Amino acid sequence: MSTFYQSVQRNFDRAAALTTMPKGLLSQIRECNSVLQLRFPVKIGRQIKVIEAYRVQHSHHRLPTKGGIRYSSHVTQDEVMALASLMTYKCALVDVPFGGAKGGVKITPWKYTEDQLERITRRYTSELIKKNFIGPGIDVPAPDYGTGGREMAWILDTYNVFKGGDIDSIACVTGKPVHQNGIRGRVEATGRGVYYGLKELLSIEEDVKKIGMEPGMEGKTIVIQGLGNVGRYAGIICRNEGGAKIIAVSEYEGSIYDPKGIDIDKLCKHRSSTGSILGFNGAKNLESREAALELECDILIPAALENQIHKGNAKRIKAKIIAEAANGPVTADAQEILLKKGTIIIPDMYLNAGGVTVSYFEWLKNLSHMRFGRMEKRFDQNVYENLVGFVEKQTGKSANNKEKKFLVKGADEIDLVRSGLEETMVTAYHQFRNVYKRKRNVKDLRTAAFITALEKIGNDYINMGVFP
Ligand code: NAD
């Protein structure tokens, strides 16, 4: 089986072969620019444990570089290089002006106490500072698998210990809690981006009819793998705002199925109180955690880890659409099998770009030192109130309080973040769908997304004067 990095490179090569870009330029885009390998000691109980960690900056064509930090026992240099590469293409695809990066710490987070995790995070951050691998204009981490707002707050605090005099220091990391210079809507951003991307694809009648579906998300059956940050919000929003039916969920401990639909909010509460998704109200426990992936459904959302759909199980996957919420969930081998069956694969580099898009908004907020909406919310509200008053006077009819409240509302930070995210996901989708439709030899959405990203990165290098 190919490694994750080899899979990404294979997908890159397939797309690169369909462009007219010079070979040297393609090689420059393809390779990781800086790879930092770390081994550092941390006191765990009475022992010193040597922790293995990485930070990879895939592309310096735009700075800062940007990418999450993963805590997992599966972290390898290969995996971090693959994830950093994907970040470059992802940022280019959704017009987020960063190069790609990724970090990984090889630990099983739940085997450590909070105090120990804090020590590991702070030491990892100090190493990044020492090697000049972090900073608002250098490299900006964010959450990924196994990390969240808590870790990002520790990173910021550690950075401030060393660089507190830097007026922009709060922009050294994103995904921070809102009360610690984060932004509203970041926690749900990746899952919400998955929803906007899926909704856009499903709205195009011509495309969905080809796979025997009616347009729209309402009533579509969905299976989700992984109920972490991404899977959870993707499920909640597709259900609550899109009217989809989540018929099965797979987690580490097993999988459950309920054809009537699963309330993800309630399932998450059940998991927090019992420690497992199994035994959830009315749902059937399936024989294994993999079993859910092979169920008959409209959409499969893998939102756990890479290499989950591989040569071994691809033939048994029955979903008409695979929505790659995780990074690299479908291997290059599996993709060939699925495309032959007519499955639509919405590529990770597009579909999970909601996280980095809202991280970009957070970075901008931090650099401007002001909450979005602060300047214009009241002004807009006053303008709308005047407008409503004028219409009432002219028509002799008046809106009731509820209608008035709705009509005169100025945009809050959360409204602007959601609208910016939707705009980003919709625009990017049509950019690479056009490549898919127009280029005769482009047979899948991933290749189209790669070509779109490669052309943008190539143009950056050409504009820099690095390549003729
Ligand atoms: P997370 O740690 O919050 O959640 C992942 C969940 O998957 C966990 O609940 C875990 O128990 C479960 N899981 C692990 N292995 C599984 C398996 N074999 N079967 C079923 N469930 C399994 O992680 P996350 O932040 O939600 O990230 C998930 C994926 O999305 C990763 O590939 C990550 O790189 C990608 N991603 C995350 C973000 C983000 O903003 N967090 C952004 C873009 C992409």
Short mmCIF file of C-alpha atoms and ligand atoms in Angstrom, two decimals:
data_model
loop_
_atom_site.label_atom_id
_atom_site.label_comp_id
_atom_site.label_asym_id
_atom_site.label_seq_id
_atom_site.Cartn_x
_atom_site.Cartn_y
_atom_site.Cartn_z
CA MET A 1 0.00 0.00 0.00
CA SER A 2 1.29 3.50 -0.79
CA THR A 3 2.05 5.79 2.11
CA PHE A 4 -0.10 8.88 2.64
CA TYR A 5 2.62 11.13 1.19
CA GLN A 6 3.01 8.86 -1.84
CA SER A 7 -0.77 9.01 -2.39
CA VAL A 8 -0.68 12.82 -2.32
CA GLN A 9 2.30 12.85 -4.71
CA ARG A 10 0.52 10.45 -7.07
CA ASN A 11 -2.51 12.71 -7.16
CA PHE A 12 -0.21 15.70 -7.73
CA ASP A 13 1.57 13.96 -10.63
CA ARG A 14 -1.71 12.96 -12.26
CA ALA A 15 -2.86 16.61 -12.24
CA ALA A 16 0.57 18.07 -13.10
CA ALA A 17 0.69 15.93 -16.26
CA LEU A 18 -2.45 17.68 -17.48
CA THR A 19 -1.00 21.20 -17.14
CA THR A 20 1.40 23.03 -19.45
CA MET A 21 3.47 24.32 -16.54
CA PRO A 22 7.30 23.97 -16.81
CA LYS A 23 8.77 20.86 -15.15
CA GLY A 24 11.09 22.84 -12.87
CA LEU A 25 8.21 24.91 -11.55
CA LEU A 26 6.14 21.80 -10.87
CA SER A 27 9.05 20.19 -8.97
CA GLN A 28 9.44 23.32 -6.85
CA ILE A 29 5.73 23.27 -5.98
CA ARG A 30 5.74 19.51 -5.27
CA GLU A 31 8.55 19.30 -2.70
CA CYS A 32 8.46 20.20 1.00
CA ASN A 33 10.57 23.34 1.55
CA SER A 34 11.53 22.81 5.21
CA VAL A 35 11.22 19.75 7.43
CA LEU A 36 11.91 20.09 11.15
CA GLN A 37 12.42 16.87 13.11
CA LEU A 38 12.36 17.24 16.86
CA ARG A 39 13.13 15.06 19.87
CA PHE A 40 12.69 16.78 23.21
CA PRO A 41 12.52 15.64 26.83
CA VAL A 42 9.45 16.11 29.02
CA LYS A 43 9.11 15.03 32.64
CA ILE A 44 6.19 12.59 32.90
CA GLY A 45 5.63 11.42 36.48
CA ARG A 46 9.09 10.51 37.78
CA GLN A 47 10.50 9.73 34.35
CA ILE A 48 11.85 11.72 31.45
CA LYS A 49 10.10 10.85 28.22
CA VAL A 50 11.63 11.75 24.87
CA ILE A 51 8.89 13.05 22.58
CA GLU A 52 9.06 12.71 18.79
CA ALA A 53 7.60 15.68 16.90
CA TYR A 54 7.65 17.45 13.54
CA ARG A 55 6.85 20.71 11.82
CA VAL A 56 6.86 20.74 8.03
CA GLN A 57 6.57 23.88 5.91
CA HIS A 58 5.65 22.62 2.49
CA SER A 59 5.65 25.87 0.54
CA HIS A 60 7.10 29.31 1.11
CA HIS A 61 5.54 30.81 -2.02
CA ARG A 62 3.30 32.76 0.36
CA LEU A 63 4.03 33.63 3.96
CA PRO A 64 3.19 32.90 6.67
CA THR A 65 2.81 29.18 6.24
CA LYS A 66 -0.22 27.72 7.95
CA GLY A 67 -1.41 24.34 9.17
CA GLY A 68 -2.71 22.42 12.14
CA ILE A 69 -0.89 20.47 14.82
CA ARG A 70 -1.82 16.82 15.25
CA TYR A 71 -1.42 14.78 18.42
CA SER A 72 -1.56 11.08 17.60
CA SER A 73 0.41 7.90 18.14
CA HIS A 74 0.35 7.42 14.34
CA VAL A 75 2.28 10.62 13.57
CA THR A 76 5.22 10.05 11.21
CA GLN A 77 7.32 12.40 9.10
CA ASP A 78 5.62 10.97 6.00
CA GLU A 79 2.17 11.82 7.36
CA VAL A 80 3.13 15.37 8.35
CA MET A 81 4.73 15.96 4.93
CA ALA A 82 1.54 14.74 3.23
CA LEU A 83 -0.67 16.97 5.39
CA ALA A 84 1.59 20.01 4.89
CA SER A 85 1.48 19.51 1.10
CA LEU A 86 -2.31 19.29 1.16
CA MET A 87 -2.41 22.56 3.11
CA THR A 88 -0.59 24.39 0.31
CA TYR A 89 -3.06 23.20 -2.33
CA LYS A 90 -6.01 23.81 -0.01
CA CYS A 91 -5.01 27.42 0.74
CA ALA A 92 -4.45 28.16 -2.95
CA LEU A 93 -7.77 26.59 -3.92
CA VAL A 94 -9.81 28.73 -1.53
CA ASP A 95 -7.71 31.88 -1.99
CA VAL A 96 -6.30 31.94 1.52
CA PRO A 97 -2.93 33.70 1.11
CA PHE A 98 -0.71 31.24 3.00
CA GLY A 99 1.81 28.54 2.21
CA GLY A 100 1.05 25.08 3.59
CA ALA A 101 2.49 23.63 6.81
CA LYS A 102 1.64 20.97 9.38
CA GLY A 103 2.84 19.85 12.79
CA GLY A 104 2.69 16.50 14.49
CA VAL A 105 3.49 15.25 17.98
CA LYS A 106 3.69 11.48 18.32
CA ILE A 107 1.68 10.92 21.50
CA THR A 108 -1.65 9.37 22.46
CA PRO A 109 -3.25 12.41 24.09
CA TRP A 110 -5.72 10.56 26.32
CA LYS A 111 -2.85 8.66 27.99
CA TYR A 112 -1.58 11.94 29.49
CA THR A 113 -3.01 14.19 32.17
CA GLU A 114 -3.95 17.75 31.29
CA ASP A 115 -0.90 18.97 33.14
CA GLN A 116 1.40 16.66 31.17
CA LEU A 117 -0.20 17.68 27.85
CA GLU A 118 0.37 21.31 28.78
CA ARG A 119 4.05 20.62 29.44
CA ILE A 120 4.42 18.78 26.11
CA THR A 121 2.65 21.59 24.21
CA ARG A 122 4.69 24.33 25.83
CA ARG A 123 7.97 22.49 25.19
CA TYR A 124 7.01 21.82 21.56
CA THR A 125 6.21 25.55 21.15
CA SER A 126 9.54 26.57 22.70
CA GLU A 127 11.31 24.32 20.19
CA LEU A 128 9.40 25.97 17.33
CA ILE A 129 10.35 29.43 18.65
CA LYS A 130 14.00 28.40 18.99
CA LYS A 131 14.09 27.21 15.38
CA ASN A 132 12.09 30.22 14.08
CA PHE A 133 9.25 27.93 12.99
CA ILE A 134 6.42 29.97 14.50
CA GLY A 135 5.29 33.61 14.30
CA PRO A 136 2.48 35.75 12.84
CA GLY A 137 4.47 36.32 9.63
CA ILE A 138 6.43 33.04 9.66
CA ASP A 139 4.30 29.99 10.42
CA VAL A 140 0.91 29.95 12.17
CA PRO A 141 -0.34 26.66 13.69
CA ALA A 142 -3.99 25.70 14.33
CA PRO A 143 -5.89 22.71 15.75
CA ASP A 144 -6.00 19.34 14.01
CA TYR A 145 -6.67 15.76 15.06
CA GLY A 146 -6.20 15.45 18.83
CA THR A 147 -5.82 19.17 19.54
CA GLY A 148 -8.21 22.08 20.08
CA GLY A 149 -8.60 25.56 21.57
CA ARG A 150 -6.96 24.57 24.85
CA GLU A 151 -3.68 23.61 23.16
CA MET A 152 -3.78 26.75 20.98
CA ALA A 153 -4.14 28.92 24.12
CA TRP A 154 -1.05 27.23 25.65
CA ILE A 155 0.87 27.86 22.43
CA LEU A 156 -0.07 31.58 22.46
CA ASP A 157 0.86 31.95 26.10
CA THR A 158 4.24 30.27 25.56
CA TYR A 159 4.89 32.45 22.50
CA ASN A 160 4.06 35.56 24.52
CA VAL A 161 6.56 34.58 27.21
CA PHE A 162 9.31 34.89 24.58
CA LYS A 163 7.87 37.46 22.17
CA GLY A 164 5.39 39.42 24.28
CA GLY A 165 6.68 42.78 22.97
CA ASP A 166 5.60 41.91 19.44
CA ILE A 167 2.35 43.86 18.91
CA ASP A 168 1.02 41.14 16.60
CA SER A 169 1.97 38.17 18.77
CA ILE A 170 -1.66 37.05 19.20
CA ALA A 171 -1.69 36.17 15.49
CA CYS A 172 1.00 33.49 16.01
CA VAL A 173 -1.63 30.74 16.27
CA THR A 174 -5.32 30.37 15.33
CA GLY A 175 -8.17 28.24 16.63
CA LYS A 176 -7.82 29.93 20.03
CA PRO A 177 -10.80 30.14 22.38
CA VAL A 178 -12.91 33.25 21.67
CA HIS A 179 -12.07 34.81 25.04
CA GLN A 180 -8.36 34.35 24.27
CA ASN A 181 -8.26 36.27 20.99
CA GLY A 182 -10.05 33.61 18.95
CA ILE A 183 -12.90 34.21 16.56
CA ARG A 184 -16.55 33.22 16.77
CA GLY A 185 -17.35 30.32 14.45
CA ARG A 186 -13.85 28.75 14.32
CA VAL A 187 -14.80 25.63 16.29
CA GLU A 188 -17.60 24.71 13.88
CA ALA A 189 -15.79 26.06 10.79
CA THR A 190 -14.49 22.86 9.19
CA GLY A 191 -17.79 21.03 9.68
CA ARG A 192 -19.74 24.05 8.43
CA GLY A 193 -17.47 24.26 5.39
CA VAL A 194 -18.24 20.58 4.70
CA TYR A 195 -21.94 21.48 4.78
CA TYR A 196 -21.57 24.48 2.41
CA GLY A 197 -19.46 22.43 -0.02
CA LEU A 198 -21.88 19.51 -0.06
CA LYS A 199 -24.88 21.81 -0.36
CA GLU A 200 -23.35 23.51 -3.40
CA LEU A 201 -22.59 20.22 -5.15
CA LEU A 202 -26.06 18.89 -4.39
CA SER A 203 -27.71 22.04 -5.74
CA ILE A 204 -26.53 21.40 -9.32
CA GLU A 205 -29.20 19.27 -10.96
CA GLU A 206 -27.08 18.30 -13.96
CA ASP A 207 -24.40 16.76 -11.71
CA VAL A 208 -26.57 14.95 -9.18
CA LYS A 209 -28.93 13.47 -11.79
CA LYS A 210 -25.92 11.61 -13.22
CA ILE A 211 -25.67 9.58 -10.02
CA GLY A 212 -29.42 9.03 -9.81
CA MET A 213 -30.16 11.67 -7.17
CA GLU A 214 -32.54 14.57 -6.88
CA PRO A 215 -30.96 17.98 -6.16
CA GLY A 216 -30.90 19.36 -2.60
CA MET A 217 -29.74 18.03 0.75
CA GLU A 218 -33.20 17.54 2.28
CA GLY A 219 -33.76 13.85 3.16
CA LYS A 220 -30.36 12.63 1.88
CA THR A 221 -28.94 9.75 3.92
CA ILE A 222 -25.51 10.30 5.45
CA VAL A 223 -23.00 8.05 7.22
CA ILE A 224 -20.28 9.74 9.31
CA GLN A 225 -16.97 8.27 10.39
CA GLY A 226 -15.42 10.11 13.36
CA LEU A 227 -17.40 12.25 15.77
CA GLY A 228 -14.62 14.69 16.64
CA ASN A 229 -14.54 18.38 15.85
CA VAL A 230 -15.10 18.00 12.10
CA GLY A 231 -17.53 15.05 11.98
CA ARG A 232 -19.67 16.32 14.81
CA TYR A 233 -20.34 19.78 13.36
CA ALA A 234 -20.68 18.46 9.81
CA GLY A 235 -23.38 16.08 11.12
CA ILE A 236 -25.18 18.65 13.25
CA ILE A 237 -25.29 21.30 10.52
CA CYS A 238 -26.19 18.93 7.64
CA ARG A 239 -29.08 17.67 9.79
CA ASN A 240 -30.29 20.92 11.36
CA GLU A 241 -29.78 23.32 8.45
CA GLY A 242 -29.77 20.97 5.44
CA GLY A 243 -32.49 18.53 6.53
CA ALA A 244 -30.26 15.50 5.87
CA LYS A 245 -30.73 12.21 7.74
CA ILE A 246 -27.67 10.83 9.55
CA ILE A 247 -28.34 7.09 9.44
CA ALA A 248 -25.05 5.77 10.87
CA VAL A 249 -22.02 6.89 12.83
CA SER A 250 -18.67 5.15 13.23
CA GLU A 251 -16.34 5.91 16.12
CA TYR A 252 -13.28 4.32 17.66
CA GLU A 253 -15.35 1.98 19.86
CA GLY A 254 -17.74 0.76 17.13
CA SER A 255 -20.58 1.94 14.92
CA ILE A 256 -24.33 2.47 15.19
CA TYR A 257 -27.18 2.51 12.65
CA ASP A 258 -30.66 3.98 12.75
CA PRO A 259 -32.57 4.34 9.45
CA LYS A 260 -34.93 6.84 11.13
CA GLY A 261 -32.02 9.24 11.65
CA ILE A 262 -29.62 10.03 14.51
CA ASP A 263 -29.63 13.30 16.45
CA ILE A 264 -25.89 14.05 16.57
CA ASP A 265 -26.20 16.54 19.41
CA LYS A 266 -27.89 13.92 21.59
CA LEU A 267 -25.42 11.25 20.47
CA CYS A 268 -22.49 13.46 21.54
CA LYS A 269 -24.11 13.93 24.96
CA HIS A 270 -24.62 10.16 25.22
CA ARG A 271 -20.93 9.60 24.35
CA SER A 272 -19.74 12.15 26.93
CA SER A 273 -21.79 10.52 29.68
CA THR A 274 -21.18 6.83 28.79
CA GLY A 275 -17.81 7.04 27.02
CA SER A 276 -19.20 5.34 23.91
CA ILE A 277 -21.60 5.86 21.01
CA LEU A 278 -22.81 2.26 21.44
CA GLY A 279 -26.17 1.66 23.09
CA PHE A 280 -27.61 4.94 21.82
CA ASN A 281 -31.35 5.36 22.06
CA GLY A 282 -33.12 3.32 19.32
CA ALA A 283 -29.98 2.72 17.23
CA LYS A 284 -28.56 -0.70 16.41
CA ASN A 285 -24.93 -1.49 17.29
CA LEU A 286 -23.13 -2.79 14.18
CA GLU A 287 -20.57 -5.60 14.28
CA SER A 288 -17.50 -3.37 13.82
CA ARG A 289 -16.49 0.26 13.47
CA GLU A 290 -15.72 -0.30 9.76
CA ALA A 291 -19.18 -1.78 9.05
CA ALA A 292 -20.86 1.64 8.87
CA LEU A 293 -18.66 2.70 5.97
CA GLU A 294 -20.09 -0.04 3.79
CA LEU A 295 -23.78 0.77 4.33
CA GLU A 296 -26.12 1.81 1.53
CA CYS A 297 -26.35 5.63 1.73
CA ASP A 298 -26.27 8.78 -0.39
CA ILE A 299 -23.25 10.39 1.25
CA LEU A 300 -20.36 8.97 3.25
CA ILE A 301 -18.44 11.56 5.30
CA PRO A 302 -15.11 10.15 6.50
CA ALA A 303 -14.06 12.63 9.22
CA ALA A 304 -11.48 10.65 11.21
CA LEU A 305 -8.09 9.96 9.65
CA GLU A 306 -6.31 9.14 6.40
CA ASN A 307 -6.32 5.79 4.53
CA GLN A 308 -9.75 4.70 5.80
CA ILE A 309 -11.07 3.79 2.36
CA HIS A 310 -8.46 1.63 0.70
CA LYS A 311 -7.97 -1.09 -1.89
CA GLY A 312 -9.36 -3.62 0.60
CA ASN A 313 -12.80 -2.06 1.21
CA ALA A 314 -13.32 0.32 -1.75
CA LYS A 315 -15.32 -2.26 -3.75
CA ARG A 316 -17.79 -2.63 -0.87
CA ILE A 317 -18.43 1.12 -0.43
CA LYS A 318 -21.98 1.85 -1.64
CA ALA A 319 -22.21 5.61 -1.06
CA LYS A 320 -22.89 7.66 -4.19
CA ILE A 321 -20.85 10.58 -2.84
CA ILE A 322 -17.78 10.47 -0.62
CA ALA A 323 -17.33 13.81 1.10
CA GLU A 324 -13.72 13.91 2.32
CA ALA A 325 -13.99 15.85 5.56
CA ALA A 326 -10.79 14.25 6.90
CA ASN A 327 -7.46 14.67 5.15
CA GLY A 328 -6.58 11.79 2.83
CA PRO A 329 -9.35 9.33 3.84
CA VAL A 330 -9.39 7.74 0.36
CA THR A 331 -6.11 6.23 -0.88
CA ALA A 332 -5.02 6.72 -4.50
CA ASP A 333 -5.68 2.98 -5.15
CA ALA A 334 -9.19 3.17 -3.69
CA GLN A 335 -9.95 6.27 -5.69
CA GLU A 336 -9.33 4.40 -8.96
CA ILE A 337 -11.81 1.68 -7.93
CA LEU A 338 -14.44 4.20 -6.79
CA LEU A 339 -14.21 6.43 -9.84
CA LYS A 340 -14.78 3.40 -12.08
CA LYS A 341 -17.99 2.73 -10.11
CA GLY A 342 -19.12 6.33 -10.76
CA THR A 343 -18.75 7.50 -7.14
CA ILE A 344 -18.30 11.26 -6.76
CA ILE A 345 -15.39 12.08 -4.46
CA ILE A 346 -15.38 15.64 -3.12
CA PRO A 347 -11.67 16.16 -2.40
CA ASP A 348 -10.32 16.95 1.06
CA MET A 349 -8.26 19.91 -0.14
CA TYR A 350 -11.54 21.63 -0.94
CA LEU A 351 -14.11 20.18 1.42
CA ASN A 352 -12.29 20.63 4.72
CA ALA A 353 -10.92 24.08 3.84
CA GLY A 354 -13.46 25.75 6.15
CA GLY A 355 -11.05 25.45 9.08
CA VAL A 356 -8.18 27.28 7.41
CA THR A 357 -10.56 29.84 5.89
CA VAL A 358 -11.89 30.88 9.30
CA SER A 359 -8.36 30.65 10.71
CA TYR A 360 -7.44 33.21 8.07
CA PHE A 361 -10.30 35.43 9.34
CA GLU A 362 -9.00 34.97 12.90
CA TRP A 363 -5.47 35.94 11.83
CA LEU A 364 -6.85 39.08 10.12
CA LYS A 365 -8.88 39.90 13.23
CA ASN A 366 -5.77 39.51 15.39
CA LEU A 367 -3.68 41.73 13.12
CA SER A 368 -6.38 44.41 13.05
CA HIS A 369 -6.84 44.10 16.84
CA MET A 370 -10.57 44.50 16.40
CA ARG A 371 -13.64 42.27 16.33
CA PHE A 372 -15.39 41.96 12.96
CA GLY A 373 -18.61 43.99 12.86
CA ARG A 374 -17.58 46.44 15.58
CA MET A 375 -17.38 49.44 13.25
CA GLU A 376 -20.39 48.83 11.03
CA LYS A 377 -23.02 46.88 12.99
CA ARG A 378 -24.79 49.87 14.61
CA PHE A 379 -24.37 52.04 11.57
CA ASP A 380 -26.06 49.40 9.36
CA GLN A 381 -28.79 48.94 11.96
CA ASN A 382 -29.55 52.69 11.93
CA VAL A 383 -29.68 52.75 8.12
CA TYR A 384 -32.08 49.75 8.06
CA GLU A 385 -34.27 51.33 10.77
CA ASN A 386 -34.55 54.51 8.69
CA LEU A 387 -35.40 52.45 5.61
CA VAL A 388 -38.09 50.44 7.40
CA GLY A 389 -39.52 53.68 8.86
CA PHE A 390 -39.62 55.25 5.40
CA VAL A 391 -41.38 52.21 3.84
CA GLU A 392 -43.89 52.15 6.73
CA LYS A 393 -44.65 55.81 6.22
CA GLN A 394 -45.05 55.42 2.46
CA THR A 395 -47.23 52.30 2.62
CA GLY A 396 -49.14 53.06 5.79
CA LYS A 397 -48.38 49.51 6.96
CA SER A 398 -46.09 48.64 9.83
CA ALA A 399 -43.94 45.61 10.55
CA ASN A 400 -44.44 43.83 13.89
CA ASN A 401 -41.61 43.73 16.45
CA LYS A 402 -40.32 40.32 15.34
CA GLU A 403 -40.24 41.34 11.67
CA LYS A 404 -38.58 44.64 12.54
CA LYS A 405 -35.89 42.92 14.60
CA PHE A 406 -35.11 40.66 11.63
CA LEU A 407 -35.14 43.47 9.06
CA VAL A 408 -32.90 45.92 10.92
CA LYS A 409 -30.27 43.50 12.22
CA GLY A 410 -26.66 44.57 11.64
CA ALA A 411 -24.09 41.83 11.13
CA ASP A 412 -22.27 40.38 14.16
CA GLU A 413 -18.90 38.67 13.96
CA ILE A 414 -20.52 35.24 13.67
CA ASP A 415 -22.77 36.39 10.79
CA LEU A 416 -19.79 37.79 8.89
CA VAL A 417 -17.66 34.69 9.51
CA ARG A 418 -20.41 32.37 8.26
CA SER A 419 -21.14 34.51 5.24
CA GLY A 420 -17.42 34.80 4.39
CA LEU A 421 -17.05 31.05 4.72
CA GLU A 422 -20.06 30.29 2.51
CA GLU A 423 -18.82 32.74 -0.12
CA THR A 424 -15.38 31.09 -0.06
CA MET A 425 -16.72 27.54 -0.38
CA VAL A 426 -19.18 28.38 -3.15
CA THR A 427 -16.68 30.41 -5.21
CA ALA A 428 -13.94 27.77 -4.92
CA TYR A 429 -16.34 24.97 -5.88
CA HIS A 430 -17.30 26.67 -9.13
CA GLN A 431 -13.67 27.45 -9.96
CA PHE A 432 -12.57 23.83 -9.97
CA ARG A 433 -15.90 22.48 -11.27
CA ASN A 434 -15.31 24.67 -14.34
CA VAL A 435 -11.92 23.01 -14.84
CA TYR A 436 -13.60 19.61 -14.47
CA LYS A 437 -16.26 20.52 -17.03
CA ARG A 438 -14.00 22.30 -19.50
CA LYS A 439 -10.86 20.15 -19.64
CA ARG A 440 -11.64 17.04 -21.62
CA ASN A 441 -8.97 14.86 -20.00
CA VAL A 442 -9.88 15.77 -16.40
CA LYS A 443 -11.99 12.88 -15.12
CA ASP A 444 -12.46 13.66 -11.43
CA LEU A 445 -12.93 16.56 -9.04
CA ARG A 446 -9.66 15.97 -7.18
CA THR A 447 -7.58 16.35 -10.33
CA ALA A 448 -9.59 19.47 -11.22
CA ALA A 449 -8.97 20.91 -7.74
CA PHE A 450 -5.25 20.13 -7.98
CA ILE A 451 -4.97 21.80 -11.40
CA THR A 452 -6.78 24.90 -10.11
CA ALA A 453 -4.45 25.11 -7.11
CA LEU A 454 -1.29 24.42 -9.14
CA GLU A 455 -2.09 27.18 -11.61
CA LYS A 456 -2.57 29.70 -8.80
CA ILE A 457 0.68 28.71 -7.04
CA GLY A 458 2.53 28.67 -10.37
CA ASN A 459 1.33 32.21 -11.08
CA ASP A 460 2.63 33.34 -7.70
CA TYR A 461 6.10 32.00 -8.51
CA ILE A 462 6.00 33.58 -11.96
CA ASN A 463 4.90 36.93 -10.51
CA MET A 464 7.79 36.74 -8.03
CA GLY A 465 10.12 36.47 -11.01
CA VAL A 466 11.49 33.14 -9.77
CA PHE A 467 10.44 31.34 -12.95
CA PRO A 468 10.21 32.91 -16.39
P1 NAD B 1 -10.71 14.98 16.38
O1 NAD B 1 -9.56 14.45 17.13
O2 NAD B 1 -11.51 16.10 16.97
O3 NAD B 1 -11.75 13.81 16.01
C1 NAD B 1 -11.46 12.66 15.28
C2 NAD B 1 -12.42 11.57 15.74
O4 NAD B 1 -12.23 10.41 14.91
C3 NAD B 1 -12.18 11.13 17.18
O5 NAD B 1 -13.40 11.20 17.90
C4 NAD B 1 -11.68 9.69 17.04
O6 NAD B 1 -12.06 8.85 18.12
C5 NAD B 1 -12.31 9.25 15.75
N1 NAD B 1 -11.63 8.14 15.09
C6 NAD B 1 -10.31 7.89 15.01
N2 NAD B 1 -10.06 6.76 14.32
C7 NAD B 1 -11.27 6.27 13.94
C8 NAD B 1 -11.70 5.15 13.20
N3 NAD B 1 -10.83 4.28 12.69
N4 NAD B 1 -13.03 4.94 13.02
C9 NAD B 1 -13.94 5.81 13.52
N5 NAD B 1 -13.59 6.92 14.24
C10 NAD B 1 -12.28 7.15 14.44
O7 NAD B 1 -10.10 15.39 14.96
P2 NAD B 1 -10.67 16.46 13.93
O8 NAD B 1 -10.06 17.77 14.25
O9 NAD B 1 -12.14 16.29 13.84
O10 NAD B 1 -9.97 15.97 12.57
C11 NAD B 1 -10.51 14.87 11.83
C12 NAD B 1 -9.91 14.92 10.43
O11 NAD B 1 -10.24 16.19 9.82
C13 NAD B 1 -8.40 14.80 10.35
O12 NAD B 1 -8.05 14.14 9.14
C14 NAD B 1 -7.94 16.24 10.27
O13 NAD B 1 -6.67 16.38 9.65
C15 NAD B 1 -9.04 16.83 9.41
N6 NAD B 1 -9.19 18.28 9.52
C16 NAD B 1 -9.43 18.87 10.72
C17 NAD B 1 -9.60 20.26 10.78
C18 NAD B 1 -9.96 20.97 12.06
O14 NAD B 1 -10.25 22.18 11.99
N7 NAD B 1 -9.98 20.31 13.20
C19 NAD B 1 -9.49 21.03 9.61
C20 NAD B 1 -9.25 20.38 8.40
C21 NAD B 1 -9.11 19.01 8.37
#
